[in-house]
């Protein structure tokens, strides 16, 4: 009997589906949060015998269970851990672990893609087109490669995942893969997805008005309280407020933080590691520890949310050669204008400042992070120009 302990997100459930296709009734699958995994693995190892094979995917074990698994294998047991998070790379020191962040072709790996390839190598499963299509959709979504490829099917698969319980989704997809030549959404699923996409759009529009800016260590983060659509929300908020290093999505009820970034020079997995968490460079999660609560929740409780840039302006436009006007909650007026050296200068309430910026983006980033500024509407821009 195989016992699979895996994550409770799309990638982790993808591993469960691959296991069901490979072993049928000969596998017991347990879907776990990051915090719950180690309790489950410890309980299994306390009663496991040599006839039971341990599989762990999309999650890594703590140091105590690392030692327990090694002892279990030394005593004749069988165990395999497959993961793709760089925070688990140290486990590759053990013969029972296979942690791969990047594939040989240079693309990022997912747990589902790694587990599928491993199952094929072990002759647990034969290659098939529809399963490989599903596995690739999961990989592209989990690594966020779908956005660069504009592969909306991968995103829609994750949307579908959240419409059902894990057990319902697992059963639905397993049956689809076992009985179809290619992976497609049926008519009912298409209808559900269209309704869901409309709901997600409304949810994100509302949450764009509820983001709080806070300095945490060397970074400036955006904090939003949300229980749903974390990947879509984190991505959209990162684009809307791209002066922020990352977005922290707070779930006070479950005492968790979900971290997202679009910046190549920011690694949110290292941020998550400070709060008993981990993940990918651009997507990670952690516990809402006492320290995290103070930094992300208490610091923002009495502040006001970030103001969105003015939209539908006709005159006050970003990167305008005649200047761009920003304002703050303290009613300061910040004016960015190119100078004769093709640099961007800064005026504060009509007073020229000494610092200059190489690009408009650099200047805007500075005033948004330093002053919490936002692009003003056309009317105050016209008034500012008249007084110049």
Coordinates of C-alpha atoms in Angstrom, one line a residue:
X1 CA 0.0 0.0 0.0
X2 CA 1.2 3.5 -0.9
X3 CA 0.6 6.4 1.4
X4 CA 1.0 9.8 -0.3
X5 CA 1.2 13.0 1.7
X6 CA 0.9 16.1 -0.5
X7 CA 0.0 19.8 -0.5
X8 CA -3.6 21.0 -0.6
X9 CA -3.1 23.4 -3.6
X10 CA -3.4 22.6 -7.3
X11 CA 0.1 21.3 -7.7
X12 CA -0.2 19.1 -4.6
X13 CA -3.6 17.7 -5.7
X14 CA -2.1 17.2 -9.2
X15 CA 0.3 14.7 -7.5
X16 CA -2.7 13.0 -5.9
X17 CA -4.4 12.6 -9.3
X18 CA -1.2 11.1 -10.8
X19 CA -1.0 8.7 -7.9
X20 CA -4.7 7.7 -8.3
X21 CA -4.1 7.0 -12.0
X22 CA -1.0 5.0 -11.2
X23 CA -2.2 3.0 -8.2
X24 CA -6.0 3.2 -8.1
X25 CA -7.2 1.8 -4.8
X26 CA -3.7 0.8 -3.7
X27 CA -2.9 4.4 -2.6
X28 CA -4.1 6.5 0.3
X29 CA -3.8 10.2 -0.4
X30 CA -3.7 12.8 2.4
X31 CA -3.9 16.5 1.4
X32 CA -2.1 18.8 3.9
X33 CA -1.3 22.4 4.7
X34 CA 2.3 23.2 5.2
X35 CA 1.8 23.2 9.0
X36 CA -0.1 19.9 9.2
X37 CA 2.3 17.8 7.1
X38 CA 4.9 17.0 9.8
X39 CA 2.2 15.8 12.2
X40 CA 0.8 13.5 9.6
X41 CA 4.2 12.1 8.6
X42 CA 5.2 11.5 12.2
X43 CA 2.0 9.7 12.9
X44 CA 2.5 7.5 9.8
X45 CA 6.1 6.6 10.7
X46 CA 5.1 5.6 14.3
X47 CA 2.9 2.8 13.0
X48 CA 4.2 2.1 9.5
X49 CA 5.7 -1.3 8.6
X50 CA 7.9 -2.3 5.6
X51 CA 4.9 -3.1 3.4
X52 CA 3.7 0.5 3.5
X53 CA 5.5 2.8 1.1
X54 CA 5.7 6.5 2.0
X55 CA 5.4 9.2 -0.6
X56 CA 5.7 13.0 0.1
X57 CA 5.2 15.5 -2.7
X58 CA 5.2 19.3 -3.0
X59 CA 6.1 19.7 0.7
X60 CA 9.3 19.2 2.7
X61 CA 9.6 17.7 6.2
X62 CA 11.2 19.2 9.2
X63 CA 14.5 18.0 10.7
X64 CA 12.9 15.6 13.1
X65 CA 11.0 13.8 10.3
X66 CA 14.0 13.9 8.1
X67 CA 15.8 11.8 10.7
X68 CA 12.7 9.5 11.2
X69 CA 12.4 8.9 7.4
X70 CA 16.1 8.0 7.2
X71 CA 15.7 5.6 10.1
X72 CA 12.6 4.1 8.4
X73 CA 14.5 3.5 5.2
X74 CA 17.5 2.1 7.1
X75 CA 15.2 -0.4 8.8
X76 CA 14.0 -1.7 5.4
X77 CA 11.2 0.7 4.7
X78 CA 10.5 2.5 1.4
X79 CA 10.2 6.3 1.2
X80 CA 10.3 8.9 -1.6
X81 CA 10.1 12.7 -1.2
X82 CA 9.6 14.8 -4.4
X83 CA 9.6 18.6 -4.2
X84 CA 10.5 21.6 -6.2
X85 CA 11.0 24.4 -3.6
X86 CA 14.6 25.6 -3.2
X87 CA 14.1 25.7 0.6
X88 CA 14.0 21.9 0.4
X89 CA 17.2 21.4 -1.6
X90 CA 19.2 20.3 1.5
X91 CA 17.1 17.1 1.5
X92 CA 18.9 15.9 -1.6
X93 CA 21.6 14.7 0.8
X94 CA 19.4 11.7 1.3
X95 CA 18.8 8.9 -1.3
X96 CA 15.1 9.0 -0.7
X97 CA 14.7 12.7 -1.7
X98 CA 14.5 14.2 -5.1
X99 CA 14.2 18.0 -5.0
X100 CA 14.5 19.8 -8.4
X101 CA 13.8 23.5 -8.8
X102 CA 14.7 23.8 -12.5
X103 CA 14.4 21.2 -15.2
X104 CA 17.2 20.3 -17.7
X105 CA 15.4 22.4 -20.4
X106 CA 15.7 25.5 -18.1
X107 CA 12.0 25.6 -17.2
X108 CA 10.9 25.6 -13.6
X109 CA 9.6 22.3 -12.3
X110 CA 6.4 21.6 -10.4
X111 CA 5.8 18.8 -8.0
X112 CA 3.2 17.3 -10.4
X113 CA 5.6 17.3 -13.3
X114 CA 8.4 15.7 -11.2
X115 CA 6.1 13.1 -9.7
X116 CA 4.6 12.2 -13.2
X117 CA 8.1 11.7 -14.6
X118 CA 9.1 9.6 -11.6
X119 CA 6.0 7.5 -11.9
X120 CA 6.8 6.8 -15.6
X121 CA 10.4 5.9 -14.8
X122 CA 9.2 3.5 -12.1
X123 CA 6.7 1.9 -14.6
X124 CA 3.8 2.9 -12.3
X125 CA 2.3 4.8 -15.2
X126 CA 2.5 4.8 -19.0
X127 CA 2.8 8.1 -20.9
X128 CA -0.4 9.5 -22.3
X129 CA -1.2 12.7 -24.1
X130 CA -4.1 13.8 -22.0
X131 CA -2.2 13.2 -18.7
X132 CA 0.8 15.1 -20.0
X133 CA -1.5 18.0 -21.1
X134 CA -2.9 18.2 -17.6
X135 CA 0.5 17.9 -15.9
X136 CA 1.9 20.7 -18.1
X137 CA -1.1 23.0 -17.3
X138 CA -0.4 22.4 -13.6
X139 CA 3.3 23.1 -14.0
X140 CA 2.7 26.4 -15.9
X141 CA 0.2 27.6 -13.4
X142 CA 2.3 26.7 -10.4
X143 CA 5.4 28.4 -11.8
X144 CA 3.3 31.3 -13.1
X145 CA 4.7 30.6 -16.6
X146 CA 1.1 30.6 -17.9
X147 CA 1.1 34.4 -17.8
X148 CA 4.2 34.8 -20.0
X149 CA 2.7 32.2 -22.4
X150 CA -0.8 33.6 -22.1
X151 CA -2.0 30.1 -21.4
X152 CA -5.4 31.0 -19.9
X153 CA -6.3 27.3 -19.8
X154 CA -3.8 26.8 -17.0
X155 CA -5.3 29.7 -15.0
X156 CA -8.8 28.4 -15.6
X157 CA -7.8 25.0 -14.3
X158 CA -6.9 26.6 -11.0
X159 CA -10.1 28.5 -11.0
X160 CA -12.0 25.2 -11.5
X161 CA -9.9 23.7 -8.6
X162 CA -11.4 26.3 -6.2
X163 CA -15.0 25.6 -7.2
X164 CA -15.0 22.1 -5.8
X165 CA -13.9 20.3 -2.7
X166 CA -10.5 18.6 -3.1
X167 CA -12.1 15.2 -3.2
X168 CA -14.6 16.3 -5.9
X169 CA -11.9 17.9 -8.0
X170 CA -9.7 14.9 -7.7
X171 CA -12.5 12.5 -8.7
X172 CA -13.6 14.7 -11.6
X173 CA -10.2 15.1 -13.1
X174 CA -9.1 11.5 -12.5
X175 CA -12.2 10.3 -14.4
X176 CA -11.6 12.8 -17.2
X177 CA -8.0 11.7 -17.7
X178 CA -9.0 8.0 -17.5
X179 CA -11.6 8.3 -20.2
X180 CA -10.6 11.0 -22.6
X181 CA -7.9 11.3 -25.3
X182 CA -7.2 15.0 -24.6
X183 CA -7.7 17.3 -21.7
X184 CA -10.6 19.8 -22.2
X185 CA -13.3 21.5 -20.1
X186 CA -16.8 20.2 -20.7
X187 CA -19.8 22.4 -21.3
X188 CA -20.8 22.6 -17.6
X189 CA -17.3 23.5 -16.6
X190 CA -17.1 26.2 -19.2
X191 CA -20.3 27.7 -17.8
X192 CA -19.0 27.6 -14.3
X193 CA -15.7 29.2 -15.3
X194 CA -17.3 32.1 -17.0
X195 CA -19.4 32.9 -13.9
X196 CA -16.3 32.5 -11.7
X197 CA -14.2 34.8 -13.9
X198 CA -16.8 37.5 -13.5
X199 CA -16.8 37.0 -9.7
X200 CA -13.0 37.2 -9.6
X201 CA -12.9 40.4 -11.5
X202 CA -15.3 42.1 -9.1
X203 CA -13.4 40.8 -6.1
X204 CA -10.0 42.1 -7.3
X205 CA -11.5 45.5 -8.2
X206 CA -12.8 45.8 -4.6
X207 CA -9.5 44.7 -3.1
X208 CA -7.5 47.2 -5.1
X209 CA -8.9 49.8 -2.8
X210 CA -7.9 47.9 0.4
X211 CA -4.1 47.7 0.1
X212 CA -1.9 49.1 2.8
X213 CA 1.8 50.1 2.4
X214 CA 4.3 49.2 5.0
X215 CA 8.1 49.0 5.4
X216 CA 9.2 45.5 6.5
X217 CA 13.0 45.2 6.9
X218 CA 14.6 46.3 3.6
X219 CA 11.4 46.0 1.6
X220 CA 8.2 48.0 1.1
X221 CA 5.3 45.7 1.0
X222 CA 1.6 46.0 0.3
X223 CA -0.8 44.3 2.7
X224 CA -4.3 43.2 1.9
X225 CA -6.7 41.1 3.8
X226 CA -8.3 38.4 1.6
X227 CA -9.4 34.8 1.8
X228 CA -9.7 34.0 -1.9
X229 CA -8.0 34.2 -5.3
X230 CA -4.6 34.7 -3.9
X231 CA -2.6 34.1 -7.0
X232 CA -4.8 36.3 -9.2
X233 CA -5.0 39.0 -6.5
X234 CA -1.3 39.0 -5.8
X235 CA -0.5 39.3 -9.5
X236 CA -3.0 42.1 -10.2
X237 CA -2.0 44.1 -7.1
X238 CA 1.7 43.8 -7.9
X239 CA 1.0 45.3 -11.4
X240 CA -1.3 48.0 -10.0
X241 CA 1.2 49.0 -7.3
X242 CA 4.5 48.0 -9.0
X243 CA 6.5 50.3 -6.7
X244 CA 5.9 47.7 -3.9
X245 CA 8.4 44.9 -3.5
X246 CA 5.8 42.3 -2.9
X247 CA 2.2 41.8 -1.8
X248 CA 1.4 40.2 1.5
X249 CA -2.1 38.6 1.6
X250 CA -3.2 38.2 5.2
X251 CA -5.6 35.5 6.4
X252 CA -6.0 36.3 10.1
X253 CA -8.5 33.5 10.7
X254 CA -6.2 30.8 9.5
X255 CA -3.1 32.7 10.7
X256 CA -1.4 32.6 7.3
X257 CA 0.3 35.0 4.9
X258 CA 0.5 34.5 1.2
X259 CA 3.3 36.4 -0.5
X260 CA 3.5 37.4 -4.2
X261 CA 5.8 39.5 -6.4
X262 CA 6.4 40.3 -10.0
X263 CA 9.9 41.6 -9.6
X264 CA 12.9 39.5 -10.6
X265 CA 15.1 40.9 -7.9
X266 CA 12.8 40.0 -5.0
X267 CA 12.7 36.6 -3.5
X268 CA 9.5 36.2 -1.4
X269 CA 10.6 32.6 -0.3
X270 CA 13.4 34.2 1.7
X271 CA 10.8 36.6 3.3
X272 CA 8.5 33.6 4.1
X273 CA 11.5 31.7 5.6
X274 CA 11.6 34.3 8.4
X275 CA 8.1 33.4 9.5
X276 CA 8.2 29.6 9.4
X277 CA 7.4 29.3 5.7
X278 CA 8.8 29.0 2.2
X279 CA 8.0 28.6 -1.4
X280 CA 9.1 30.0 -4.8
X281 CA 10.9 33.2 -5.6
X282 CA 7.7 34.9 -6.7
X283 CA 5.1 33.0 -4.7
X284 CA 5.4 31.8 -1.2
X285 CA 3.5 31.4 2.1
X286 CA 4.2 31.4 5.8
X287 CA 2.6 31.4 9.2
X288 CA 1.2 34.6 10.7
X289 CA 3.6 34.4 13.6
X290 CA 3.6 37.0 16.4
X291 CA 6.4 38.9 14.7
X292 CA 4.6 38.8 11.4
X293 CA 1.4 39.9 13.0
X294 CA 3.1 43.0 14.5
X295 CA 4.9 43.9 11.2
X296 CA 2.1 43.3 8.7
X297 CA -1.1 43.7 10.7
X298 CA -0.5 46.0 13.6
X299 CA 1.7 48.4 11.6
X300 CA -1.1 48.9 9.0
X301 CA -4.2 48.8 11.3
X302 CA -4.4 52.6 11.8
X303 CA -3.1 53.6 8.4
X304 CA -5.1 54.5 5.3
X305 CA -5.1 52.3 2.2
X306 CA -3.0 53.2 -0.8
X307 CA -4.7 55.7 -3.1
X308 CA -5.0 54.5 -6.7
X309 CA -3.6 56.7 -9.5
X310 CA -6.1 58.9 -11.2
X311 CA -7.6 57.2 -14.3
X312 CA -9.1 58.6 -17.5
X313 CA -6.9 61.7 -17.3
X314 CA -6.5 63.8 -20.4
X315 CA -3.7 66.1 -19.3
X316 CA -1.9 64.9 -16.3
X317 CA -0.3 61.8 -17.7
X318 CA 2.6 59.7 -16.5
X319 CA 6.0 60.4 -18.1
X320 CA 4.7 63.5 -19.8
X321 CA 7.4 65.9 -21.1
X322 CA 5.5 68.8 -19.6
X323 CA 5.5 67.1 -16.2
X324 CA 3.4 64.7 -14.1
X325 CA 1.7 65.8 -10.8
X326 CA 1.3 63.6 -7.8
X327 CA -0.3 64.3 -4.4
X328 CA -0.3 62.8 -0.9
X329 CA -2.6 62.3 2.0
X330 CA -0.9 65.4 3.6
X331 CA -1.9 67.3 0.4
X332 CA 1.7 67.7 -0.7
X333 CA 2.2 68.3 -4.4
X334 CA 5.0 66.4 -6.0
X335 CA 5.9 67.3 -9.6
X336 CA 8.1 65.2 -11.8
X337 CA 9.5 66.9 -14.9
X338 CA 12.5 66.1 -17.2
X339 CA 15.4 68.5 -17.3
X340 CA 17.9 69.5 -20.0
X341 CA 20.1 66.6 -19.1
X342 CA 17.2 64.2 -19.8
X343 CA 16.9 63.3 -16.2
X344 CA 13.8 63.7 -14.0
X345 CA 13.7 66.4 -11.4
X346 CA 11.4 66.6 -8.4
X347 CA 9.5 69.6 -7.1
X348 CA 7.7 69.5 -3.8
X349 CA 5.0 72.3 -3.4
X350 CA 6.8 74.2 -6.2
X351 CA 10.2 74.0 -4.6
X352 CA 12.9 72.3 -6.7
X353 CA 14.6 69.4 -4.9
X354 CA 18.3 68.6 -5.4
X355 CA 17.9 64.9 -6.3
X356 CA 17.4 63.8 -9.9
X357 CA 16.5 60.4 -11.4
X358 CA 17.7 58.6 -14.4
X359 CA 14.2 57.4 -15.5
X360 CA 10.6 58.4 -14.8
X361 CA 10.0 54.9 -13.3
X362 CA 12.8 55.5 -10.8
X363 CA 11.4 58.8 -9.9
X364 CA 7.8 57.6 -9.5
X365 CA 9.0 54.6 -7.4
X366 CA 10.8 57.0 -5.1
X367 CA 7.9 59.3 -4.4
X368 CA 5.4 56.4 -4.0
X369 CA 7.6 54.6 -1.5
X370 CA 8.8 57.7 0.3
X371 CA 5.7 59.8 0.4
X372 CA 2.9 57.4 -0.5
X373 CA 2.0 59.6 -3.5
X374 CA -0.5 58.9 -6.3
X375 CA -1.1 60.5 -9.7
X376 CA -3.4 63.5 -9.3
X377 CA -6.4 64.3 -11.5
X378 CA -6.3 66.8 -14.3
X379 CA -7.9 69.8 -12.3
X380 CA -5.1 70.1 -9.6
X381 CA -2.5 69.6 -12.4
X382 CA -3.9 72.6 -14.3
X383 CA -3.9 74.7 -11.1
X384 CA -0.3 73.7 -10.4
X385 CA 0.9 74.6 -13.9
X386 CA -0.8 78.1 -13.6
X387 CA 1.1 78.8 -10.4
X388 CA 4.5 77.6 -11.7

